[in-house]
Amino acid sequence: MALLQNLPQVPDTLRGRTVGRSFQAVFLLALASVLLVGAFGLRLFQLQVVNGDRNRQLADTNRIRLVPKRPARGTIFDRNGEILAGSRLSHTISIWPIALPRDQWPMVINRLSKVLNVPPDEIQKRLEQAGYESIESITIARGISPAQATALAEYTNELPGVRLEAEAVRNYPNGDLAAHVIGYTGELTDEQLKARRDQGYRLGDVVGQMGAEAAFESTLHGAWGGQQVEVDSAGRIISILGDKPATAGQDIQLTIDLELQRAAEAALGTREGAIVAMDPRNGAILAMASWPTYDPNIFTTRITEAQWQQLQGADHPFLNRSLQAFPPASTFKIVTTAAAIESGKYAPGTVLPTYPYIQVGGIQFGDWNRAGFGPLGFTGAMAWSSDTFFYQVAMRLGGPTLIEMTRRFGFGRKTGIELGAEESAGLVPDDDWKRETLDTPWVIGDSINMSIGQGFLQATPLQVANMFAIAANDGYSVTPHLLKDNEEHRNWKESLELSDTTIDILHRGLRQVITGGTAQSLNVPHLPPFAGKTGTAEAPPGLSHAWFGAYAPFENPEVVIVAFAEHSGGGGGKVTAPMVLQVLETYFGKDQAEGEATP
């Protein structure tokens, strides 16, 4: 006890401070632990609950990638199996948006832009359209040159998220031959993508933009496939986890005869205009030429500004003039003749005097030879294309009767050909149209002008070809078409219910054009007998248009050919008739011995 009392005493203040410090350290340690655990818990909650789906997707795409497989486009053949549009192997550049953080893409885009010679803004726009977190590859350029492919291969490590892939691109082996019929392909525009996204199309997809490529897009396109692949951090494929093969588009065969098409384009040359060749028995289009034209191969790669400006400098090279409307001129006298006889106002044997001109209401309507031809019947008036003969017919017929027959022949509406999106309906004017458009009524002068294919009347070369087919078919109309599968369709023909007498007069008049009329220079011995009609249309303020149409052989016709030369300044007999003759020679074989025609 004494020993304990002799021990030194610890001051109360010091003893309390030591105990306080011990509790403070424990408290601070406990508080730090709680805060740290809470922060970890909050972060885990954010990662797993709030952003769980997105982070799982990012984790998967760090090693799993969806690689879309573009379908091979169907091949387009001519009627004899010649390739009009096929495919060739090329290289395509694509980017994988989710492969890089958003802030790293500008550097990659700038490098890629220099190699491809594509504006960086264009690549940036594609990336933003797809979205920075898209797991699908986005096509940036296709059909790149071997030099560009080599450069990209060398810069692989500096271009993460960029992929060089082999791909089939469209190829047109005949260049600009039949370009307006075949059309071309190109990437979807923003508007097209919106309209077709629910059909399985995607950003950077290629579709038909004109011609058969556009008309038969759903058949030619096919369906996308894809691969699910495992990749490493550099984007290299380690293994294939799943594969869905792409479904190739179907091939199609057109009614076009490549050899006849080549002959039609050679005959047309560099004259603005069109030539149409058609089988009058079923409406199959054998040739459809239009000039100026273009090479569809330029659209299989990125078109340069210089190429685009060069195309714009031409006179509407994308316009298929076979499907555009112009005054049909004297070829239309076929319709006026049919209207005259079918109306009952003119007997088949009617003979009328012809004059240098006919005056109506103080206006002189002259004949093309400025002298008249003397008395003529319908066949003679057709052969010599007398204007004053048909003026008199129209004056007695009246506008409504002539207009009704015009519409029976199919004018004023589209023909039904598969290229309807590019086809003009033409124009059959009447009193209602004139009052609405020009605020004036129909007058007798309008009927006079219409009787010879002038005035407000407008028709396409294809419609004019169909008019000749009606004459060749003994009064049956056919629906022009390009798909060969439809060639034997029995519903293409429709009777206009013309009398045998009307048909006979049309046949004899059109044959006499060749044997002793305005196109007698075409009455050659090395071709089978054929029938035709010339036409020259005034086209102020420019030069006149020239027309010529024919069907052959005269007995049992199997081909109709119509040639049109826009603002040629010459008559149909001199300008377009030789074009038709040239195509007929190819059709029947121009190397035959003289007089040994073989239909």
Coordinates of C-alpha atoms in Angstrom, one line a residue:
M1 CA 0.0 0.0 0.0
A2 CA 2.8 2.4 0.9
L3 CA 4.5 1.4 -2.3
L4 CA 1.5 2.4 -4.3
Q5 CA 1.3 5.7 -2.5
N6 CA 4.9 6.5 -3.3
L7 CA 4.3 6.1 -7.2
P8 CA 4.3 9.4 -9.1
Q9 CA 0.8 10.7 -9.9
V10 CA -0.3 11.4 -13.6
P11 CA -2.0 14.8 -13.9
D12 CA -5.8 14.6 -14.6
T13 CA -5.4 16.9 -17.6
L14 CA -2.9 14.7 -19.3
R15 CA -4.8 11.6 -18.6
G16 CA -8.0 13.0 -20.2
R17 CA -6.2 14.2 -23.3
T18 CA -4.7 10.8 -24.0
V19 CA -8.1 9.1 -23.8
G20 CA -9.6 11.7 -26.1
R21 CA -7.0 11.3 -28.8
S22 CA -7.6 7.6 -28.9
F23 CA -11.3 7.9 -29.4
Q24 CA -10.8 10.6 -32.1
A25 CA -8.5 8.4 -34.2
V26 CA -11.0 5.6 -34.1
F27 CA -13.8 7.9 -35.0
L28 CA -11.9 9.3 -38.0
L29 CA -11.0 5.9 -39.2
A30 CA -14.5 4.7 -39.0
L31 CA -15.8 7.8 -40.8
A32 CA -13.3 7.4 -43.6
S33 CA -14.3 3.7 -44.0
V34 CA -18.0 4.6 -44.2
L35 CA -17.4 7.3 -46.8
L36 CA -15.1 5.0 -48.9
V37 CA -17.6 2.1 -48.8
G38 CA -20.4 4.5 -49.7
A39 CA -18.5 5.9 -52.6
F40 CA -17.7 2.5 -53.9
G41 CA -21.4 1.5 -53.5
L42 CA -22.6 4.6 -55.2
R43 CA -20.3 4.0 -58.2
L44 CA -21.3 0.3 -58.4
F45 CA -24.9 1.4 -58.3
Q46 CA -24.3 3.8 -61.2
L47 CA -22.3 1.3 -63.2
Q48 CA -24.5 -1.7 -62.7
V49 CA -28.0 -0.2 -62.3
V50 CA -28.1 3.3 -63.9
N51 CA -25.7 2.6 -66.9
G52 CA -25.7 -1.2 -66.7
D53 CA -27.1 -1.9 -70.2
R54 CA -24.8 0.5 -71.9
N55 CA -21.7 -0.7 -70.1
R56 CA -22.5 -4.3 -70.8
Q57 CA -22.8 -3.3 -74.5
L58 CA -19.4 -1.5 -74.4
A59 CA -17.8 -4.5 -72.7
D60 CA -19.1 -6.9 -75.3
T61 CA -18.2 -4.7 -78.2
N62 CA -14.6 -4.4 -76.9
R63 CA -14.3 -8.0 -78.0
I64 CA -17.5 -8.8 -80.1
R65 CA -18.2 -7.0 -83.3
L66 CA -21.1 -7.2 -85.7
V67 CA -19.8 -7.2 -89.3
P68 CA -22.6 -6.7 -91.8
K69 CA -22.4 -8.6 -95.1
R70 CA -23.7 -6.6 -98.1
P71 CA -25.7 -8.8 -100.5
A72 CA -24.4 -9.3 -104.0
R73 CA -26.6 -7.4 -106.5
G74 CA -28.3 -9.4 -109.2
T75 CA -27.0 -9.3 -112.7
I76 CA -28.9 -7.7 -115.6
F77 CA -28.8 -9.6 -118.9
D78 CA -30.0 -8.7 -122.4
R79 CA -32.5 -11.0 -124.2
N80 CA -29.6 -13.1 -125.5
G81 CA -27.8 -13.5 -122.2
E82 CA -25.2 -10.8 -122.7
I83 CA -24.3 -9.0 -119.4
L84 CA -25.6 -5.4 -119.2
A85 CA -24.8 -4.9 -115.5
G86 CA -22.7 -7.1 -113.4
S87 CA -20.2 -6.8 -110.5
R88 CA -16.5 -6.6 -110.0
L89 CA -14.3 -7.0 -106.9
S90 CA -13.1 -3.8 -105.3
H91 CA -12.1 -2.4 -101.9
T92 CA -14.3 -0.5 -99.5
I93 CA -13.3 1.6 -96.5
S94 CA -15.5 1.5 -93.4
I95 CA -15.3 2.8 -89.9
W96 CA -16.5 1.3 -86.6
P97 CA -17.9 4.1 -84.5
I98 CA -17.9 2.4 -81.1
A99 CA -14.2 1.4 -81.5
L100 CA -12.9 4.8 -80.3
P101 CA -13.9 7.4 -77.8
R102 CA -15.5 10.4 -79.3
D103 CA -12.6 12.7 -78.7
Q104 CA -10.2 10.5 -80.6
W105 CA -12.1 10.4 -83.9
P106 CA -11.1 13.8 -85.2
M107 CA -7.4 12.8 -85.5
V108 CA -8.4 9.5 -87.3
I109 CA -10.8 11.4 -89.6
N110 CA -8.1 13.9 -90.6
R111 CA -5.6 11.1 -91.5
L112 CA -8.3 9.1 -93.4
S113 CA -9.4 12.2 -95.3
K114 CA -5.8 12.8 -96.6
V115 CA -5.5 9.2 -97.9
L116 CA -8.9 9.0 -99.5
N117 CA -9.0 12.6 -100.7
V118 CA -12.5 12.9 -99.1
P119 CA -13.4 16.1 -97.2
P120 CA -13.2 15.4 -93.4
D121 CA -16.6 17.0 -93.0
E122 CA -18.1 14.3 -95.2
I123 CA -16.6 11.5 -93.0
Q124 CA -17.7 13.4 -89.8
K125 CA -21.3 13.6 -91.1
R126 CA -21.4 9.9 -91.8
L127 CA -20.1 9.2 -88.3
E128 CA -22.6 11.5 -86.7
Q129 CA -25.5 10.0 -88.7
A130 CA -24.6 6.6 -87.4
G131 CA -23.9 7.7 -83.9
Y132 CA -20.7 7.4 -81.9
E133 CA -21.9 4.3 -80.1
S134 CA -23.0 2.4 -83.2
I135 CA -21.7 -1.2 -83.4
E136 CA -22.2 -1.4 -87.2
S137 CA -19.6 -0.5 -89.7
I138 CA -20.2 2.6 -91.7
T139 CA -19.1 2.7 -95.4
I140 CA -16.9 5.8 -96.1
A141 CA -15.6 5.1 -99.6
R142 CA -15.9 2.2 -102.1
G143 CA -14.0 1.3 -105.3
I144 CA -10.8 2.9 -104.0
S145 CA -7.6 2.7 -106.0
P146 CA -4.8 0.2 -105.4
A147 CA -2.6 3.0 -104.3
Q148 CA -5.1 4.1 -101.7
A149 CA -5.5 0.6 -100.5
T150 CA -1.7 0.2 -100.1
A151 CA -1.5 3.5 -98.2
L152 CA -4.3 2.5 -95.8
A153 CA -2.6 -0.8 -95.2
E154 CA 0.7 1.0 -94.3
Y155 CA -1.2 3.3 -91.9
T156 CA -3.2 0.6 -90.2
N157 CA -1.7 1.3 -86.7
E158 CA -2.5 5.0 -87.0
L159 CA -6.1 4.4 -88.1
P160 CA -7.8 2.5 -85.4
G161 CA -11.5 1.8 -86.0
V162 CA -10.9 1.9 -89.8
R163 CA -11.3 -1.2 -91.9
L164 CA -10.3 -2.1 -95.4
E165 CA -12.6 -4.7 -96.9
A166 CA -13.1 -6.5 -100.2
E167 CA -16.5 -5.9 -101.8
A168 CA -18.3 -6.4 -105.1
V169 CA -19.2 -3.1 -106.8
R170 CA -21.4 -2.5 -109.9
N171 CA -19.8 -2.8 -113.3
Y172 CA -21.2 -1.9 -116.7
P173 CA -19.0 -3.8 -119.2
N174 CA -20.4 -1.9 -122.2
G175 CA -19.8 1.6 -120.8
D176 CA -22.5 4.1 -121.9
L177 CA -24.3 1.6 -124.2
A178 CA -27.9 1.4 -123.2
A179 CA -27.2 3.6 -120.2
H180 CA -30.7 5.1 -120.1
V181 CA -32.3 1.7 -120.1
I182 CA -30.0 0.1 -117.5
G183 CA -29.6 3.2 -115.3
Y184 CA -27.0 3.3 -112.5
T185 CA -26.6 2.7 -108.8
G186 CA -25.5 5.0 -106.0
E187 CA -25.6 5.4 -102.3
L188 CA -29.0 6.2 -100.7
T189 CA -29.7 9.8 -100.1
D190 CA -30.9 10.9 -96.7
E191 CA -34.5 11.0 -98.0
Q192 CA -34.2 7.6 -99.6
L193 CA -32.8 6.1 -96.4
K194 CA -35.7 7.5 -94.4
A195 CA -38.2 6.0 -96.8
R196 CA -36.5 2.6 -97.0
R197 CA -35.1 2.0 -93.5
D198 CA -38.0 -0.3 -92.6
Q199 CA -37.2 -2.4 -95.7
G200 CA -33.8 -3.4 -94.4
Y201 CA -31.7 -0.6 -96.0
R202 CA -29.0 1.1 -94.0
L203 CA -26.6 4.0 -94.1
G204 CA -24.2 3.7 -97.0
D205 CA -26.4 1.2 -98.8
V206 CA -26.4 1.2 -102.7
V207 CA -29.6 1.3 -104.7
G208 CA -30.7 1.8 -108.3
Q209 CA -31.1 5.4 -109.1
M210 CA -32.4 5.3 -112.7
G211 CA -33.5 2.9 -115.4
A212 CA -33.9 -0.8 -114.8
E213 CA -31.6 -0.6 -111.8
A214 CA -34.2 1.5 -110.1
A215 CA -37.3 -0.1 -111.6
F216 CA -36.3 -3.6 -110.5
E217 CA -34.5 -2.5 -107.2
S218 CA -36.5 -4.9 -105.0
T219 CA -35.5 -7.8 -107.2
L220 CA -31.9 -6.9 -107.7
H221 CA -31.0 -5.8 -104.2
G222 CA -31.0 -9.0 -102.1
A223 CA -30.9 -9.1 -98.2
W224 CA -28.1 -8.2 -95.8
G225 CA -26.4 -10.9 -93.8
G226 CA -23.7 -10.6 -91.1
Q227 CA -21.1 -12.1 -88.9
Q228 CA -20.7 -11.8 -85.1
V229 CA -16.9 -12.0 -84.5
E230 CA -14.6 -11.7 -81.6
V231 CA -11.8 -9.1 -82.0
D232 CA -8.7 -8.1 -80.1
S233 CA -8.0 -4.6 -78.8
A234 CA -6.7 -3.6 -82.3
G235 CA -9.9 -4.7 -84.0
R236 CA -8.4 -7.8 -85.5
I237 CA -10.7 -10.8 -85.9
I238 CA -9.9 -13.7 -83.5
S239 CA -12.8 -16.0 -84.2
I240 CA -16.3 -16.1 -85.8
L241 CA -19.1 -16.6 -83.3
G242 CA -22.0 -16.6 -85.7
D243 CA -22.7 -16.2 -89.4
K244 CA -25.8 -15.3 -91.4
P245 CA -25.1 -15.5 -95.1
A246 CA -26.3 -12.5 -97.2
T247 CA -29.0 -13.3 -99.7
A248 CA -27.9 -12.3 -103.2
G249 CA -30.3 -10.3 -105.4
Q250 CA -32.0 -12.1 -108.3
D251 CA -30.8 -11.8 -111.8
I252 CA -33.1 -10.3 -114.4
Q253 CA -33.2 -10.6 -118.2
L254 CA -34.4 -7.6 -120.2
T255 CA -36.0 -7.6 -123.7
I256 CA -33.2 -5.4 -125.0
D257 CA -31.1 -6.8 -127.9
L258 CA -27.6 -5.6 -127.3
E259 CA -26.7 -5.8 -131.0
L260 CA -29.8 -3.8 -132.1
Q261 CA -29.2 -1.3 -129.2
R262 CA -25.6 -0.8 -130.5
A263 CA -27.0 -0.2 -134.0
A264 CA -29.6 2.3 -132.8
E265 CA -27.0 4.3 -130.9
A266 CA -24.7 4.3 -133.9
A267 CA -27.6 5.5 -136.1
L268 CA -28.5 8.3 -133.7
G269 CA -24.8 9.3 -133.4
T270 CA -24.4 12.7 -131.6
R271 CA -27.8 14.1 -132.5
E272 CA -30.0 14.9 -129.6
G273 CA -32.9 12.6 -129.8
A274 CA -34.0 9.0 -129.4
I275 CA -34.6 5.7 -131.2
V276 CA -37.0 3.1 -130.0
A277 CA -37.3 -0.4 -131.4
M278 CA -40.2 -2.6 -130.2
D279 CA -41.8 -5.9 -131.1
P280 CA -45.4 -4.9 -132.0
R281 CA -46.7 -8.4 -131.2
N282 CA -46.1 -8.2 -127.5
G283 CA -44.6 -4.8 -126.6
A284 CA -41.1 -6.0 -125.9
I285 CA -38.6 -3.2 -126.1
L286 CA -35.7 -4.3 -128.3
A287 CA -33.7 -1.1 -128.3
M288 CA -34.1 2.3 -126.6
A289 CA -31.4 4.8 -127.4
S290 CA -31.1 8.4 -126.2
W291 CA -28.4 11.0 -126.7
P292 CA -26.6 12.7 -125.0
T293 CA -25.7 9.9 -122.7
Y294 CA -23.3 9.1 -119.8
D295 CA -21.2 6.2 -118.5
P296 CA -22.9 4.6 -115.4
N297 CA -19.5 3.3 -114.3
I298 CA -18.6 6.7 -113.0
F299 CA -21.1 6.3 -110.1
T300 CA -19.6 3.0 -108.9
T301 CA -17.0 5.1 -107.0
R302 CA -17.0 8.5 -105.5
I303 CA -17.7 11.0 -108.3
T304 CA -15.3 13.9 -108.4
E305 CA -16.4 17.5 -108.7
A306 CA -14.7 17.7 -112.1
Q307 CA -16.7 14.7 -113.4
W308 CA -19.9 16.2 -112.1
Q309 CA -19.3 19.6 -113.7
Q310 CA -18.5 17.9 -117.0
L311 CA -21.8 16.1 -116.9
Q312 CA -23.7 19.2 -116.0
G313 CA -22.1 20.9 -119.0
A314 CA -23.7 18.4 -121.4
D315 CA -27.3 19.0 -122.5
H316 CA -29.2 16.9 -119.9
P317 CA -27.4 13.5 -120.4
F318 CA -29.5 11.8 -117.7
L319 CA -32.8 12.6 -119.6
N320 CA -34.1 9.6 -121.5
R321 CA -35.6 11.3 -124.5
S322 CA -37.5 8.2 -125.5
L323 CA -39.7 9.0 -122.6
Q324 CA -40.0 12.8 -123.0
A325 CA -42.8 14.5 -124.8
F326 CA -42.5 16.5 -128.1
P327 CA -45.0 17.4 -130.9
P328 CA -45.4 14.2 -132.9
A329 CA -45.7 16.1 -136.2
S330 CA -47.1 14.2 -139.3
T331 CA -46.7 10.8 -137.8
F332 CA -49.9 11.7 -136.0
K333 CA -51.8 11.6 -139.3
I334 CA -52.3 7.9 -138.5
V335 CA -54.7 9.0 -135.7
T336 CA -56.4 11.7 -137.8
T337 CA -57.1 9.1 -140.6
A338 CA -58.5 6.6 -138.1
A339 CA -60.7 9.3 -136.5
A340 CA -62.0 10.5 -139.9
I341 CA -63.1 7.0 -141.1
E342 CA -64.3 5.7 -137.7
S343 CA -66.5 8.7 -137.2
G344 CA -68.5 8.0 -140.3
K345 CA -68.1 11.5 -141.5
Y346 CA -65.7 10.4 -144.3
A347 CA -66.1 7.5 -146.7
P348 CA -63.0 5.4 -147.3
G349 CA -62.8 6.5 -150.9
T350 CA -63.1 10.2 -150.1
V351 CA -61.0 12.5 -152.3
L352 CA -60.3 16.1 -151.3
P353 CA -58.5 18.9 -153.2
T354 CA -55.4 20.2 -151.6
Y355 CA -54.1 23.8 -151.6
P356 CA -51.0 25.9 -150.9
Y357 CA -52.8 26.9 -147.8
I358 CA -56.2 27.1 -146.1
Q359 CA -57.3 30.4 -144.5
V360 CA -59.4 30.3 -141.3
G361 CA -60.3 33.4 -139.3
G362 CA -57.7 35.5 -141.1
I363 CA -55.0 32.9 -140.4
Q364 CA -53.3 31.0 -143.2
F365 CA -52.5 27.4 -142.5
G366 CA -50.0 26.3 -145.3
D367 CA -49.1 23.0 -146.8
W368 CA -45.5 21.9 -146.3
N369 CA -44.6 22.1 -150.0
R370 CA -46.3 25.6 -150.3
A371 CA -48.1 24.4 -153.4
G372 CA -50.6 21.6 -152.5
F373 CA -50.7 18.2 -154.2
G374 CA -54.0 18.3 -156.1
P375 CA -56.8 15.9 -155.4
L376 CA -55.9 13.2 -152.9
G377 CA -57.5 10.3 -151.1
F378 CA -56.5 9.1 -147.7
T379 CA -53.7 6.8 -148.9
G380 CA -52.2 9.5 -151.2
A381 CA -52.6 12.2 -148.5
M382 CA -50.7 9.8 -146.1
A383 CA -48.0 9.1 -148.7
W384 CA -47.3 12.7 -149.5
S385 CA -48.2 13.9 -146.0
S386 CA -50.5 16.7 -147.3
D387 CA -51.3 19.1 -144.5
T388 CA -54.2 20.9 -146.2
F389 CA -55.9 17.5 -146.8
F390 CA -55.9 16.8 -143.0
Y391 CA -56.8 20.4 -142.2
Q392 CA -60.1 19.9 -144.0
V393 CA -60.7 16.6 -142.3
A394 CA -60.2 18.2 -138.9
M395 CA -62.5 21.1 -139.6
R396 CA -65.3 18.7 -140.3
L397 CA -64.5 16.3 -137.5
G398 CA -64.2 18.9 -134.7
G399 CA -62.0 18.8 -131.7
P400 CA -63.9 16.3 -129.4
T401 CA -63.9 13.5 -132.1
L402 CA -60.2 13.9 -132.8
I403 CA -59.4 14.2 -129.1
E404 CA -61.3 11.0 -128.3
M405 CA -59.5 9.0 -131.0
T406 CA -56.2 10.4 -129.8
R407 CA -56.8 9.1 -126.3
R408 CA -57.9 5.7 -127.7
F409 CA -54.5 5.4 -129.2
G410 CA -52.9 5.9 -125.8
F411 CA -51.7 9.5 -126.0
G412 CA -52.0 11.6 -122.9
R413 CA -51.2 8.8 -120.4
K414 CA -48.1 6.7 -119.5
T415 CA -47.6 3.6 -121.5
G416 CA -47.1 1.2 -118.6
I417 CA -43.4 0.5 -119.2
E418 CA -41.5 -0.3 -116.0
L419 CA -39.6 3.1 -116.3
G420 CA -42.8 4.9 -115.3
A421 CA -41.0 7.1 -112.8
E422 CA -39.0 8.7 -115.7
E423 CA -41.8 8.7 -118.3
S424 CA -43.9 11.7 -119.4
A425 CA -47.6 11.2 -120.0
G426 CA -47.4 13.7 -122.8
L427 CA -50.4 16.0 -123.4
V428 CA -53.7 15.7 -125.2
P429 CA -55.2 19.2 -125.0
D430 CA -58.9 19.9 -124.9
D431 CA -61.3 22.8 -124.2
D432 CA -61.1 22.3 -120.4
W433 CA -57.3 22.2 -120.4
K434 CA -57.0 25.3 -122.6
R435 CA -59.5 27.3 -120.5
E436 CA -57.7 26.3 -117.3
T437 CA -54.2 26.8 -118.7
L438 CA -54.6 29.7 -121.1
D439 CA -57.9 31.1 -120.2
T440 CA -59.2 30.8 -123.7
P441 CA -61.6 28.3 -125.4
W442 CA -60.8 25.7 -127.9
V443 CA -61.1 27.0 -131.5
I444 CA -61.1 25.5 -134.9
G445 CA -57.4 26.5 -135.4
D446 CA -56.5 24.2 -132.5
S447 CA -58.2 21.2 -134.3
I448 CA -56.3 22.1 -137.5
N449 CA -53.0 22.2 -135.7
M450 CA -53.7 19.0 -133.8
S451 CA -54.6 17.1 -137.0
I452 CA -51.0 17.2 -138.2
G453 CA -49.4 16.6 -134.8
Q454 CA -48.7 20.2 -133.9
G455 CA -50.2 22.8 -131.6
F456 CA -50.3 21.8 -127.9
L457 CA -50.2 18.1 -128.6
Q458 CA -47.2 16.3 -127.0
A459 CA -46.1 12.7 -127.3
T460 CA -43.1 10.6 -126.4
P461 CA -41.1 8.5 -129.0
L462 CA -42.3 5.5 -127.1
Q463 CA -46.0 6.6 -127.4
V464 CA -45.4 7.2 -131.1
A465 CA -43.9 3.7 -131.4
N466 CA -47.0 2.3 -129.8
M467 CA -49.1 4.1 -132.3
F468 CA -47.2 2.4 -135.2
A469 CA -47.6 -0.9 -133.3
I470 CA -51.4 -0.4 -133.4
A471 CA -51.3 0.0 -137.1
A472 CA -49.0 -3.0 -137.5
N473 CA -51.2 -5.1 -135.1
D474 CA -54.4 -4.5 -137.1
G475 CA -55.8 -2.3 -134.4
Y476 CA -54.4 -3.9 -131.2
S477 CA -52.5 -1.9 -128.6
V478 CA -49.7 -3.5 -126.7
T479 CA -48.0 -2.5 -123.4
P480 CA -44.3 -1.7 -123.9
H481 CA -42.1 -3.6 -121.4
L482 CA -38.5 -4.3 -120.6
L483 CA -38.7 -7.5 -118.5
K484 CA -38.3 -10.5 -120.7
D485 CA -40.4 -12.7 -118.3
N486 CA -43.4 -10.7 -119.4
E487 CA -42.7 -11.2 -123.1
E488 CA -45.3 -13.9 -123.6
H489 CA -48.0 -12.4 -121.3
R490 CA -51.4 -12.7 -123.0
N491 CA -52.8 -9.6 -121.3
W492 CA -50.5 -7.1 -123.1
K493 CA -52.8 -6.7 -126.1
E494 CA -56.0 -4.6 -126.2
S495 CA -58.2 -4.0 -129.2
L496 CA -59.1 -0.5 -130.2
E497 CA -62.0 -2.0 -132.1
L498 CA -61.1 -0.3 -135.4
S499 CA -62.9 -1.4 -138.5
D500 CA -61.2 -3.6 -141.1
T501 CA -61.6 -0.7 -143.6
T502 CA -59.7 1.7 -141.3
I503 CA -56.9 -0.8 -140.8
D504 CA -56.7 -1.4 -144.6
I505 CA -56.4 2.3 -145.4
L506 CA -53.7 2.8 -142.7
H507 CA -51.7 -0.2 -144.1
R508 CA -51.9 1.0 -147.7
G509 CA -51.2 4.6 -146.9
L510 CA -48.1 3.8 -144.7
R511 CA -46.8 1.4 -147.3
Q512 CA -47.2 4.0 -150.1
V513 CA -45.0 6.4 -148.0
I514 CA -42.1 4.0 -148.8
T515 CA -43.0 3.0 -152.3
G516 CA -43.8 6.4 -153.8
G517 CA -44.1 9.1 -151.1
T518 CA -42.0 11.1 -148.7
A519 CA -39.6 8.2 -147.8
Q520 CA -39.3 6.4 -151.1
S521 CA -35.5 6.6 -150.8
L522 CA -35.9 3.8 -148.3
N523 CA -37.5 1.4 -150.8
V524 CA -34.4 -0.7 -151.0
P525 CA -34.2 -4.3 -152.4
H526 CA -32.1 -5.8 -149.6
L527 CA -34.8 -5.4 -147.0
P528 CA -38.2 -7.0 -146.8
P529 CA -41.1 -4.6 -147.8
F530 CA -42.0 -2.3 -144.9
A531 CA -44.3 0.7 -144.1
G532 CA -43.6 4.0 -142.4
K533 CA -44.3 7.7 -142.0
T534 CA -42.3 10.9 -141.9
G535 CA -42.8 13.9 -139.7
T536 CA -41.3 17.4 -139.3
A537 CA -42.5 19.4 -136.3
E538 CA -42.1 23.1 -135.9
A539 CA -40.4 23.9 -132.6
P540 CA -40.0 27.6 -132.2
P541 CA -37.8 29.3 -131.2
G542 CA -35.4 26.5 -132.2
L543 CA -35.0 24.4 -135.3
S544 CA -37.6 21.8 -136.3
H545 CA -37.8 18.3 -134.9
A546 CA -37.6 15.3 -137.3
W547 CA -39.5 12.1 -137.0
F548 CA -39.8 8.8 -138.8
G549 CA -41.5 5.6 -137.8
A550 CA -41.8 2.2 -139.5
Y551 CA -42.9 -1.4 -139.1
A552 CA -41.5 -4.4 -140.9
P553 CA -42.0 -6.7 -142.6
F554 CA -45.1 -5.2 -144.2
E555 CA -46.8 -8.6 -144.0
N556 CA -46.7 -10.0 -140.4
P557 CA -44.8 -7.2 -138.8
E558 CA -42.3 -8.1 -136.1
V559 CA -40.5 -4.9 -135.4
V560 CA -41.5 -1.2 -135.0
I561 CA -38.7 1.4 -135.1
V562 CA -39.2 5.1 -134.4
A563 CA -36.5 7.7 -134.6
F564 CA -36.7 11.3 -133.3
A565 CA -34.1 14.1 -133.8
E566 CA -34.6 17.1 -131.5
H567 CA -34.1 20.5 -133.2
S568 CA -32.3 18.9 -136.1
G569 CA -33.5 21.5 -138.6
G570 CA -34.2 18.9 -141.2
G571 CA -37.2 16.9 -142.4
G572 CA -38.0 13.4 -141.3
G573 CA -37.4 11.9 -144.7
K574 CA -33.8 13.2 -144.8
V575 CA -32.8 13.1 -141.1
T576 CA -34.5 10.3 -139.3
A577 CA -35.6 8.0 -142.1
P578 CA -31.9 7.0 -142.8
M579 CA -31.6 6.2 -139.0
V580 CA -34.5 3.8 -139.1
L581 CA -33.1 2.2 -142.3
Q582 CA -29.8 1.6 -140.6
V583 CA -31.4 -0.1 -137.6
L584 CA -33.6 -2.2 -140.0
E585 CA -30.5 -3.4 -141.8
T586 CA -29.0 -4.6 -138.5
Y587 CA -32.3 -6.3 -137.6
F588 CA -32.7 -8.2 -140.9
G589 CA -29.0 -8.5 -141.7
K590 CA -27.6 -5.9 -144.1
D591 CA -25.1 -8.3 -145.7
Q592 CA -27.8 -10.1 -147.6
A593 CA -27.6 -10.4 -151.4
E594 CA -29.6 -7.7 -153.2
G595 CA -33.2 -8.8 -153.5
E596 CA -32.8 -11.8 -151.1
A597 CA -34.6 -10.4 -148.1
T598 CA -35.1 -12.8 -145.3
P599 CA -37.6 -11.8 -142.6

